[in-house]
Amino acid sequence: MIKFIRKYLNGLIMVVIKVPVRKVLYAWLVSPKKSAFSSWYDNKINEQVSISDDATMGLGLTHETLNRESARNSKLSGVCVVDKGKLLMCRPLLEVQKRRADSRKAIVFTSNYRPLKGTVPELFFTFRFMRINLRYWLKRENHTNLPGSAALLGNFVYDNANYYHFWADVIADIWYIRQHLTEEKLPDYYLIPLANLTWQWDVLRLCGIHESQVIPYAKYEVLSFDKLIVPIRHKGAANLPSWLCRAMHDMCGWTPKVPKGNRLIFVSRADADRRCVANESVIRNRLREKGFEVHTLKGLSITEQQQLFATAAIICAPHGAALTNVVWCGPHTVIIDLLSEQHMVSCFSELAAQNKLFYYPYICKRVEGANSGLKDDIIVSDSQIESVLDVVAQYTDRANNVMTG
């Protein structure tokens, strides 16, 4: 009992100490709109939410049913240009490093060494985070000054190999910057969370970004530029900006096909290392009987993925980054999203609505004994499979009636 009381008092003392220290540290941060060492370009894009009832037709669900992570998003929207801006590149905690050793995020500092609000991770104030990163920051040989201007892209998640976040956070940042800065103020370089994957370079080339303009996050530890351009806006898988689909289209010169395609496509995650469908063979075989093609996207080029989705009438897939490609679908394509009950995010629902698609989310149970919605496999129940087949029949019958009528 005495030992318990001692631990409790020690914990209480630490809380009392940490609270004022944290308040001081937060006071050290500077708003992008108020720093004397930066220029602020306030958001000028009209945020008109384009969510329609069609996006959840027939399932009794709404977009609000799907969990959102709005607390992690910035309350500010605009572009900050920091004179003589400095960057501390941050390694994640060890459990994240094991998955992607070259994952990084950046903290932006003004020339008077104050960190910019909206770029400082919560973990910055923890001992574990400092222990991992401080030894890299303190080495003088790790400090690099580069001439010219650079834009800090993404900087929202540590996952530098995710197809969705590369499009929605990185590529969309380029579009966002171009809406706010005149051509002569656009960056010379782009700082990018890069895993050096072939498809990432394909996306960059498709969007007109030359290899010589790209600086991977992991290349430097501490970095300074004459001017550092920082887009600050909603990012991630929740509370998507209403212009995101348009931005992706504009960046690669895409125009959705009208009328939509007529192919029935099931996108498999059998080649993924997490969040697979444990009974995929059952739903896959049932869909094949209805004329579905089965595809995995691994190995397909970006243009091949675009064409696959653009020629589809119905797409059924377990929830995953592959569904980012719904932005290439023609209007009124049907999207059937198989989500985990513990990983319900609204990103593809919102993208589908922006692109005028019909979206059907199915909330599936995790496999028995699973404890992580982000990683664990799911099971599509028999009743859900029958419901999916009903949706397929509804739209294929309607398409046949149009053709014969």
Short mmCIF file of C-alpha atoms in Angstrom, two decimals:
data_model
loop_
_atom_site.label_atom_id
_atom_site.label_comp_id
_atom_site.label_asym_id
_atom_site.label_seq_id
_atom_site.Cartn_x
_atom_site.Cartn_y
_atom_site.Cartn_z
CA MET A 1 0.00 0.00 0.00
CA ILE A 2 2.85 2.39 0.89
CA LYS A 3 4.53 1.59 -2.44
CA PHE A 4 1.30 2.38 -4.30
CA ILE A 5 0.90 5.73 -2.47
CA ARG A 6 4.54 6.63 -3.22
CA LYS A 7 4.06 5.92 -6.95
CA TYR A 8 0.80 7.88 -6.95
CA LEU A 9 2.45 10.94 -5.32
CA ASN A 10 5.41 10.76 -7.70
CA GLY A 11 3.02 10.64 -10.65
CA LEU A 12 1.02 13.56 -9.28
CA ILE A 13 4.17 15.66 -8.85
CA MET A 14 5.23 14.93 -12.43
CA VAL A 15 1.80 16.01 -13.73
CA VAL A 16 2.00 19.28 -11.77
CA ILE A 17 5.48 19.94 -13.20
CA LYS A 18 4.63 18.95 -16.77
CA VAL A 19 1.46 21.03 -17.11
CA PRO A 20 3.13 24.47 -16.73
CA VAL A 21 6.15 23.31 -18.76
CA ARG A 22 3.89 22.24 -21.59
CA LYS A 23 2.05 25.56 -21.46
CA VAL A 24 5.37 27.37 -21.80
CA LEU A 25 6.37 25.16 -24.73
CA TYR A 26 3.05 25.79 -26.51
CA ALA A 27 3.50 29.53 -25.96
CA TRP A 28 6.82 29.16 -27.82
CA LEU A 29 4.95 28.13 -30.98
CA VAL A 30 4.10 30.87 -33.46
CA SER A 31 0.99 31.17 -35.64
CA PRO A 32 1.66 31.09 -39.40
CA LYS A 33 -0.58 34.17 -39.69
CA LYS A 34 1.24 36.23 -37.07
CA SER A 35 4.97 35.61 -37.51
CA ALA A 36 7.02 38.63 -38.53
CA PHE A 37 9.34 36.26 -40.39
CA SER A 38 6.76 34.83 -42.80
CA SER A 39 4.02 35.80 -45.24
CA TRP A 40 0.53 34.32 -45.00
CA TYR A 41 -1.82 33.70 -47.94
CA ASP A 42 -5.27 33.03 -46.54
CA ASN A 43 -7.33 30.23 -48.07
CA LYS A 44 -9.25 31.51 -51.08
CA ILE A 45 -10.85 28.30 -52.30
CA ASN A 46 -14.59 28.14 -51.76
CA GLU A 47 -15.23 25.09 -49.55
CA GLN A 48 -18.61 23.92 -50.81
CA VAL A 49 -19.42 20.50 -49.41
CA SER A 50 -20.82 18.32 -52.18
CA ILE A 51 -22.10 15.34 -50.20
CA SER A 52 -25.25 13.83 -51.70
CA ASP A 53 -27.71 11.24 -50.42
CA ASP A 54 -26.62 8.93 -53.24
CA ALA A 55 -23.31 8.32 -51.48
CA THR A 56 -24.92 5.98 -48.92
CA MET A 57 -27.98 4.87 -50.88
CA GLY A 58 -29.97 1.97 -49.49
CA LEU A 59 -27.84 1.03 -46.47
CA GLY A 60 -29.22 3.40 -43.84
CA LEU A 61 -25.77 4.87 -43.17
CA THR A 62 -24.58 8.45 -43.38
CA HIS A 63 -21.15 10.00 -43.77
CA GLU A 64 -21.24 10.91 -40.08
CA THR A 65 -21.55 7.21 -39.23
CA LEU A 66 -17.99 6.74 -40.39
CA ASN A 67 -15.40 7.81 -37.83
CA ARG A 68 -13.46 10.98 -38.45
CA GLU A 69 -10.14 12.32 -37.17
CA SER A 70 -10.93 16.02 -37.32
CA ALA A 71 -8.97 16.76 -34.14
CA ARG A 72 -5.74 16.04 -35.98
CA ASN A 73 -6.47 18.55 -38.72
CA SER A 74 -5.40 22.19 -38.79
CA LYS A 75 -7.91 24.90 -37.90
CA LEU A 76 -6.07 27.25 -40.27
CA SER A 77 -6.22 27.04 -44.04
CA GLY A 78 -3.79 28.81 -46.30
CA VAL A 79 -0.17 28.94 -47.43
CA CYS A 80 2.69 30.20 -45.27
CA VAL A 81 5.96 31.36 -46.87
CA VAL A 82 8.75 31.43 -44.27
CA ASP A 83 11.83 33.55 -44.92
CA LYS A 84 15.01 31.63 -44.09
CA GLY A 85 12.85 28.74 -42.93
CA LYS A 86 14.40 25.82 -41.11
CA LEU A 87 13.32 22.18 -40.84
CA LEU A 88 13.92 19.50 -38.27
CA MET A 89 13.23 16.12 -39.84
CA CYS A 90 11.67 13.78 -37.26
CA ARG A 91 11.93 10.03 -37.04
CA PRO A 92 8.87 8.21 -35.69
CA LEU A 93 8.77 6.01 -32.62
CA LEU A 94 10.43 2.63 -33.02
CA GLU A 95 7.23 0.65 -33.67
CA VAL A 96 6.60 2.80 -36.76
CA GLN A 97 10.25 2.73 -37.83
CA LYS A 98 10.11 -1.04 -38.04
CA ARG A 99 7.58 -0.77 -40.86
CA ARG A 100 9.16 2.13 -42.77
CA ALA A 101 12.69 3.04 -41.64
CA ASP A 102 12.80 6.09 -43.95
CA SER A 103 9.53 7.61 -42.71
CA ARG A 104 9.82 11.20 -41.50
CA LYS A 105 7.79 14.26 -40.57
CA ALA A 106 9.06 17.82 -40.38
CA ILE A 107 8.91 20.62 -37.82
CA VAL A 108 9.11 24.08 -39.40
CA PHE A 109 11.01 26.85 -37.62
CA THR A 110 11.11 30.55 -38.44
CA SER A 111 14.48 32.30 -38.66
CA ASN A 112 14.16 33.36 -34.99
CA TYR A 113 13.88 29.67 -34.03
CA ARG A 114 10.21 29.52 -33.17
CA PRO A 115 8.30 26.43 -34.37
CA LEU A 116 5.33 26.98 -36.64
CA LYS A 117 1.95 25.92 -35.27
CA GLY A 118 0.43 23.09 -37.23
CA THR A 119 3.81 21.44 -37.92
CA VAL A 120 4.70 20.27 -34.40
CA PRO A 121 3.65 16.71 -33.49
CA GLU A 122 2.20 16.09 -30.04
CA LEU A 123 5.05 13.66 -29.38
CA PHE A 124 7.54 16.54 -29.68
CA PHE A 125 7.13 17.18 -25.95
CA THR A 126 7.85 13.58 -24.91
CA PHE A 127 11.11 12.05 -23.75
CA ARG A 128 10.78 9.05 -26.09
CA PHE A 129 10.52 11.29 -29.14
CA MET A 130 13.45 13.47 -28.11
CA ARG A 131 15.64 10.47 -27.32
CA ILE A 132 15.18 9.17 -30.89
CA ASN A 133 15.73 12.47 -32.72
CA LEU A 134 17.93 14.78 -30.65
CA ARG A 135 21.21 13.01 -31.42
CA TYR A 136 20.67 13.55 -35.15
CA TRP A 137 19.71 17.21 -34.79
CA LEU A 138 22.71 18.12 -32.61
CA LYS A 139 25.38 16.91 -35.03
CA ARG A 140 26.72 19.91 -36.91
CA GLU A 141 27.53 17.84 -39.99
CA ASN A 142 23.79 17.05 -40.33
CA HIS A 143 22.90 20.72 -40.89
CA THR A 144 22.42 21.73 -44.54
CA ASN A 145 21.63 25.10 -46.14
CA LEU A 146 20.17 25.04 -49.65
CA PRO A 147 19.58 28.09 -51.87
CA GLY A 148 16.24 28.87 -53.45
CA SER A 149 12.72 27.99 -52.34
CA ALA A 150 11.09 24.68 -51.43
CA ALA A 151 7.57 23.51 -50.62
CA LEU A 152 6.97 21.12 -47.74
CA LEU A 153 4.41 18.62 -49.02
CA GLY A 154 2.29 16.17 -47.04
CA ASN A 155 3.74 16.19 -43.53
CA PHE A 156 0.61 14.66 -42.01
CA VAL A 157 1.32 10.94 -41.51
CA TYR A 158 4.54 8.98 -41.12
CA ASP A 159 3.55 6.44 -43.78
CA ASN A 160 5.59 7.48 -46.83
CA ALA A 161 4.50 4.52 -48.98
CA ASN A 162 0.72 4.94 -48.88
CA TYR A 163 -0.98 5.50 -52.25
CA TYR A 164 -3.92 7.43 -50.80
CA HIS A 165 -1.84 9.83 -48.71
CA PHE A 166 0.57 10.41 -51.59
CA TRP A 167 -2.28 11.67 -53.76
CA ALA A 168 -4.45 13.33 -51.11
CA ASP A 169 -1.73 14.94 -48.98
CA VAL A 170 1.31 15.34 -51.26
CA ILE A 171 0.03 15.87 -54.81
CA ALA A 172 -2.99 17.88 -53.65
CA ASP A 173 -0.60 20.17 -51.73
CA ILE A 174 1.07 21.13 -55.03
CA TRP A 175 -2.34 22.04 -56.49
CA TYR A 176 -3.23 24.00 -53.35
CA ILE A 177 0.00 26.02 -53.48
CA ARG A 178 -0.64 26.85 -57.13
CA GLN A 179 -4.06 28.29 -56.23
CA HIS A 180 -2.47 30.78 -53.82
CA LEU A 181 0.92 31.78 -55.26
CA THR A 182 1.70 33.47 -58.55
CA GLU A 183 3.96 31.62 -60.98
CA GLU A 184 7.09 33.56 -60.05
CA LYS A 185 6.60 32.63 -56.38
CA LEU A 186 6.20 28.87 -56.97
CA PRO A 187 8.89 26.67 -55.38
CA ASP A 188 12.13 25.54 -56.99
CA TYR A 189 12.01 22.24 -55.07
CA TYR A 190 9.49 19.95 -53.42
CA LEU A 191 10.20 18.22 -50.10
CA ILE A 192 8.34 14.91 -50.36
CA PRO A 193 7.79 11.94 -48.00
CA LEU A 194 9.22 9.49 -50.49
CA ALA A 195 9.78 5.74 -50.23
CA ASN A 196 11.46 5.68 -53.66
CA LEU A 197 8.77 3.41 -55.08
CA THR A 198 8.28 3.17 -58.84
CA TRP A 199 4.65 4.23 -58.69
CA GLN A 200 5.56 7.39 -56.73
CA TRP A 201 7.91 8.54 -59.48
CA ASP A 202 5.22 7.66 -62.03
CA VAL A 203 2.72 9.88 -60.22
CA LEU A 204 5.20 12.75 -60.00
CA ARG A 205 6.03 12.53 -63.71
CA LEU A 206 2.34 12.32 -64.58
CA CYS A 207 1.78 15.52 -62.60
CA GLY A 208 4.67 17.35 -64.28
CA ILE A 209 7.16 17.24 -61.39
CA HIS A 210 10.73 16.63 -62.58
CA GLU A 211 13.04 14.34 -60.64
CA SER A 212 15.54 17.19 -60.16
CA GLN A 213 12.89 19.13 -58.18
CA VAL A 214 12.33 16.35 -55.63
CA ILE A 215 14.02 16.27 -52.22
CA PRO A 216 13.07 13.19 -50.13
CA TYR A 217 12.31 13.85 -46.47
CA ALA A 218 14.84 11.26 -45.33
CA LYS A 219 17.79 12.82 -47.22
CA TYR A 220 18.53 15.44 -44.55
CA GLU A 221 18.26 15.85 -40.78
CA VAL A 222 18.28 19.64 -40.42
CA LEU A 223 17.61 21.77 -43.47
CA SER A 224 17.33 25.49 -44.30
CA PHE A 225 16.07 27.35 -47.38
CA ASP A 226 15.90 30.98 -48.48
CA LYS A 227 12.14 30.53 -48.60
CA LEU A 228 10.09 27.64 -47.27
CA ILE A 229 6.52 27.24 -48.54
CA VAL A 230 4.15 25.43 -46.16
CA PRO A 231 0.57 24.59 -47.23
CA ILE A 232 -1.66 24.32 -44.17
CA ARG A 233 -5.07 22.70 -44.70
CA HIS A 234 -7.22 19.65 -43.94
CA LYS A 235 -5.30 16.47 -44.73
CA GLY A 236 -5.58 12.76 -44.07
CA ALA A 237 -8.55 10.41 -44.29
CA ALA A 238 -11.20 12.57 -42.64
CA ASN A 239 -12.79 15.94 -43.32
CA LEU A 240 -11.54 15.99 -46.89
CA PRO A 241 -11.51 19.36 -48.64
CA SER A 242 -14.39 19.55 -51.09
CA TRP A 243 -11.97 20.29 -53.94
CA LEU A 244 -9.75 17.20 -53.50
CA CYS A 245 -11.15 15.20 -56.42
CA ARG A 246 -10.89 18.26 -58.69
CA ALA A 247 -7.29 18.83 -57.58
CA MET A 248 -6.29 15.26 -58.46
CA HIS A 249 -7.95 15.58 -61.87
CA ASP A 250 -6.27 18.91 -62.56
CA MET A 251 -2.81 17.73 -61.55
CA CYS A 252 -2.70 14.96 -64.13
CA GLY A 253 -5.04 16.47 -66.74
CA TRP A 254 -7.80 13.90 -66.16
CA THR A 255 -11.35 14.18 -67.47
CA PRO A 256 -13.83 11.51 -66.24
CA LYS A 257 -15.37 9.46 -69.03
CA VAL A 258 -19.04 9.99 -69.84
CA PRO A 259 -20.82 7.64 -70.07
CA LYS A 260 -19.20 5.41 -67.44
CA GLY A 261 -17.69 2.03 -68.29
CA ASN A 262 -19.48 -1.32 -68.16
CA ARG A 263 -16.98 -3.63 -66.46
CA LEU A 264 -17.65 -5.32 -63.11
CA ILE A 265 -14.46 -5.35 -61.02
CA PHE A 266 -13.47 -6.87 -57.69
CA VAL A 267 -10.20 -5.46 -56.32
CA SER A 268 -8.49 -8.07 -54.16
CA ARG A 269 -6.21 -7.43 -51.18
CA ALA A 270 -4.88 -10.97 -51.25
CA ASP A 271 -1.39 -9.56 -51.90
CA ALA A 272 -1.57 -7.16 -48.91
CA ASP A 273 0.07 -7.79 -45.53
CA ARG A 274 -2.88 -6.50 -43.49
CA ARG A 275 -6.64 -5.90 -43.56
CA CYS A 276 -7.42 -8.73 -45.97
CA VAL A 277 -10.79 -10.49 -46.29
CA ALA A 278 -10.46 -13.82 -44.51
CA ASN A 279 -13.23 -15.37 -46.62
CA GLU A 280 -12.34 -13.54 -49.82
CA SER A 281 -12.55 -16.70 -51.93
CA VAL A 282 -16.28 -16.97 -51.09
CA ILE A 283 -17.28 -13.44 -52.13
CA ARG A 284 -14.85 -13.52 -55.05
CA ASN A 285 -16.38 -16.68 -56.49
CA ARG A 286 -19.93 -15.41 -56.01
CA LEU A 287 -19.05 -12.20 -57.83
CA ARG A 288 -17.32 -14.08 -60.63
CA GLU A 289 -20.59 -15.89 -61.25
CA LYS A 290 -22.13 -12.46 -61.88
CA GLY A 291 -19.48 -11.53 -64.43
CA PHE A 292 -16.92 -9.81 -62.20
CA GLU A 293 -13.24 -9.62 -63.09
CA VAL A 294 -10.78 -10.02 -60.19
CA HIS A 295 -7.74 -7.74 -60.05
CA THR A 296 -4.90 -6.90 -57.68
CA LEU A 297 -3.33 -3.52 -58.37
CA LYS A 298 0.22 -4.48 -57.48
CA GLY A 299 2.37 -4.18 -60.58
CA LEU A 300 -0.11 -2.01 -62.51
CA SER A 301 1.17 1.36 -63.68
CA ILE A 302 -0.70 4.51 -62.67
CA THR A 303 -2.24 4.88 -66.13
CA GLU A 304 -3.32 1.21 -66.05
CA GLN A 305 -5.02 1.78 -62.68
CA GLN A 306 -6.73 4.88 -64.04
CA GLN A 307 -8.03 3.00 -67.06
CA LEU A 308 -9.20 0.05 -64.96
CA PHE A 309 -11.37 2.25 -62.75
CA ALA A 310 -12.48 4.50 -65.61
CA THR A 311 -13.95 1.53 -67.50
CA ALA A 312 -15.87 0.13 -64.52
CA ALA A 313 -19.61 0.21 -63.86
CA ILE A 314 -19.30 -1.44 -60.42
CA ILE A 315 -16.24 -1.78 -58.19
CA CYS A 316 -16.22 -3.93 -55.06
CA ALA A 317 -13.14 -3.86 -52.81
CA PRO A 318 -11.96 -4.24 -49.23
CA HIS A 319 -11.22 -0.83 -47.76
CA GLY A 320 -7.69 0.25 -48.66
CA ALA A 321 -5.60 2.77 -50.55
CA ALA A 322 -6.49 1.17 -53.91
CA LEU A 323 -9.92 2.83 -53.64
CA THR A 324 -8.21 6.20 -54.07
CA ASN A 325 -8.67 5.36 -57.76
CA VAL A 326 -12.42 6.02 -57.51
CA VAL A 327 -11.55 9.57 -58.58
CA TRP A 328 -10.94 8.20 -62.11
CA CYS A 329 -14.41 6.62 -62.36
CA GLY A 330 -17.15 8.01 -64.56
CA PRO A 331 -20.26 9.55 -62.95
CA HIS A 332 -22.71 7.10 -61.30
CA THR A 333 -20.20 4.25 -61.02
CA VAL A 334 -21.13 2.03 -58.05
CA ILE A 335 -18.51 1.66 -55.29
CA ILE A 336 -18.89 -1.15 -52.73
CA ASP A 337 -16.45 -0.62 -49.82
CA LEU A 338 -15.87 -3.46 -47.33
CA LEU A 339 -14.73 -1.77 -44.11
CA SER A 340 -13.59 -3.10 -40.76
CA GLU A 341 -15.91 -2.31 -37.85
CA GLN A 342 -12.86 -0.85 -36.07
CA HIS A 343 -11.51 1.17 -39.00
CA MET A 344 -14.39 3.21 -40.36
CA VAL A 345 -13.11 6.29 -42.16
CA SER A 346 -15.00 8.49 -44.56
CA CYS A 347 -12.34 9.29 -47.18
CA PHE A 348 -13.72 7.14 -50.01
CA SER A 349 -17.30 8.06 -49.17
CA GLU A 350 -16.36 11.73 -49.59
CA LEU A 351 -14.30 11.15 -52.75
CA ALA A 352 -17.21 9.19 -54.23
CA ALA A 353 -19.60 12.03 -53.46
CA GLN A 354 -17.27 14.62 -54.99
CA ASN A 355 -17.03 12.50 -58.15
CA LYS A 356 -20.82 11.86 -58.27
CA LEU A 357 -20.58 8.12 -57.63
CA PHE A 358 -22.89 5.74 -55.74
CA TYR A 359 -21.17 4.55 -52.57
CA TYR A 360 -22.13 1.49 -50.48
CA PRO A 361 -20.17 0.89 -47.25
CA TYR A 362 -20.39 -2.55 -45.60
CA ILE A 363 -19.22 -2.63 -41.99
CA CYS A 364 -17.59 -6.04 -41.54
CA LYS A 365 -16.60 -7.93 -38.40
CA ARG A 366 -12.95 -8.50 -37.58
CA VAL A 367 -11.66 -12.05 -37.44
CA GLU A 368 -11.98 -13.64 -34.02
CA GLY A 369 -9.20 -12.65 -31.63
CA ALA A 370 -8.20 -9.58 -33.63
CA ASN A 371 -7.50 -6.33 -31.78
CA SER A 372 -6.44 -3.79 -34.38
CA GLY A 373 -8.93 -2.40 -36.89
CA LEU A 374 -6.13 -0.89 -38.96
CA LYS A 375 -4.24 -4.16 -39.39
CA ASP A 376 -6.51 -7.14 -38.80
CA ASP A 377 -8.42 -9.16 -41.38
CA ILE A 378 -12.18 -8.94 -41.73
CA ILE A 379 -14.98 -11.39 -42.52
CA VAL A 380 -17.83 -10.53 -44.87
CA SER A 381 -20.92 -12.25 -43.49
CA ASP A 382 -23.26 -14.37 -45.61
CA SER A 383 -26.00 -11.74 -45.29
CA GLN A 384 -23.60 -9.02 -46.42
CA ILE A 385 -22.55 -11.08 -49.44
CA GLU A 386 -26.21 -11.49 -50.38
CA SER A 387 -26.75 -7.75 -49.94
CA VAL A 388 -23.76 -7.00 -52.19
CA LEU A 389 -25.22 -9.32 -54.84
CA ASP A 390 -28.57 -7.51 -54.55
CA VAL A 391 -26.85 -4.17 -55.17
CA VAL A 392 -25.04 -5.65 -58.17
CA ALA A 393 -28.30 -7.06 -59.56
CA GLN A 394 -30.09 -3.75 -59.06
CA TYR A 395 -27.59 -1.82 -61.17
CA THR A 396 -26.91 -4.48 -63.80
CA ASP A 397 -30.68 -4.91 -64.36
CA ARG A 398 -31.04 -1.14 -64.69
CA ALA A 399 -28.16 -1.00 -67.19
CA ASN A 400 -29.68 -3.89 -69.23
CA ASN A 401 -33.05 -2.12 -69.31
CA VAL A 402 -31.42 1.04 -70.61
CA MET A 403 -29.61 -0.90 -73.33
CA THR A 404 -32.70 -2.82 -74.45
CA GLY A 405 -35.04 0.14 -74.05
#
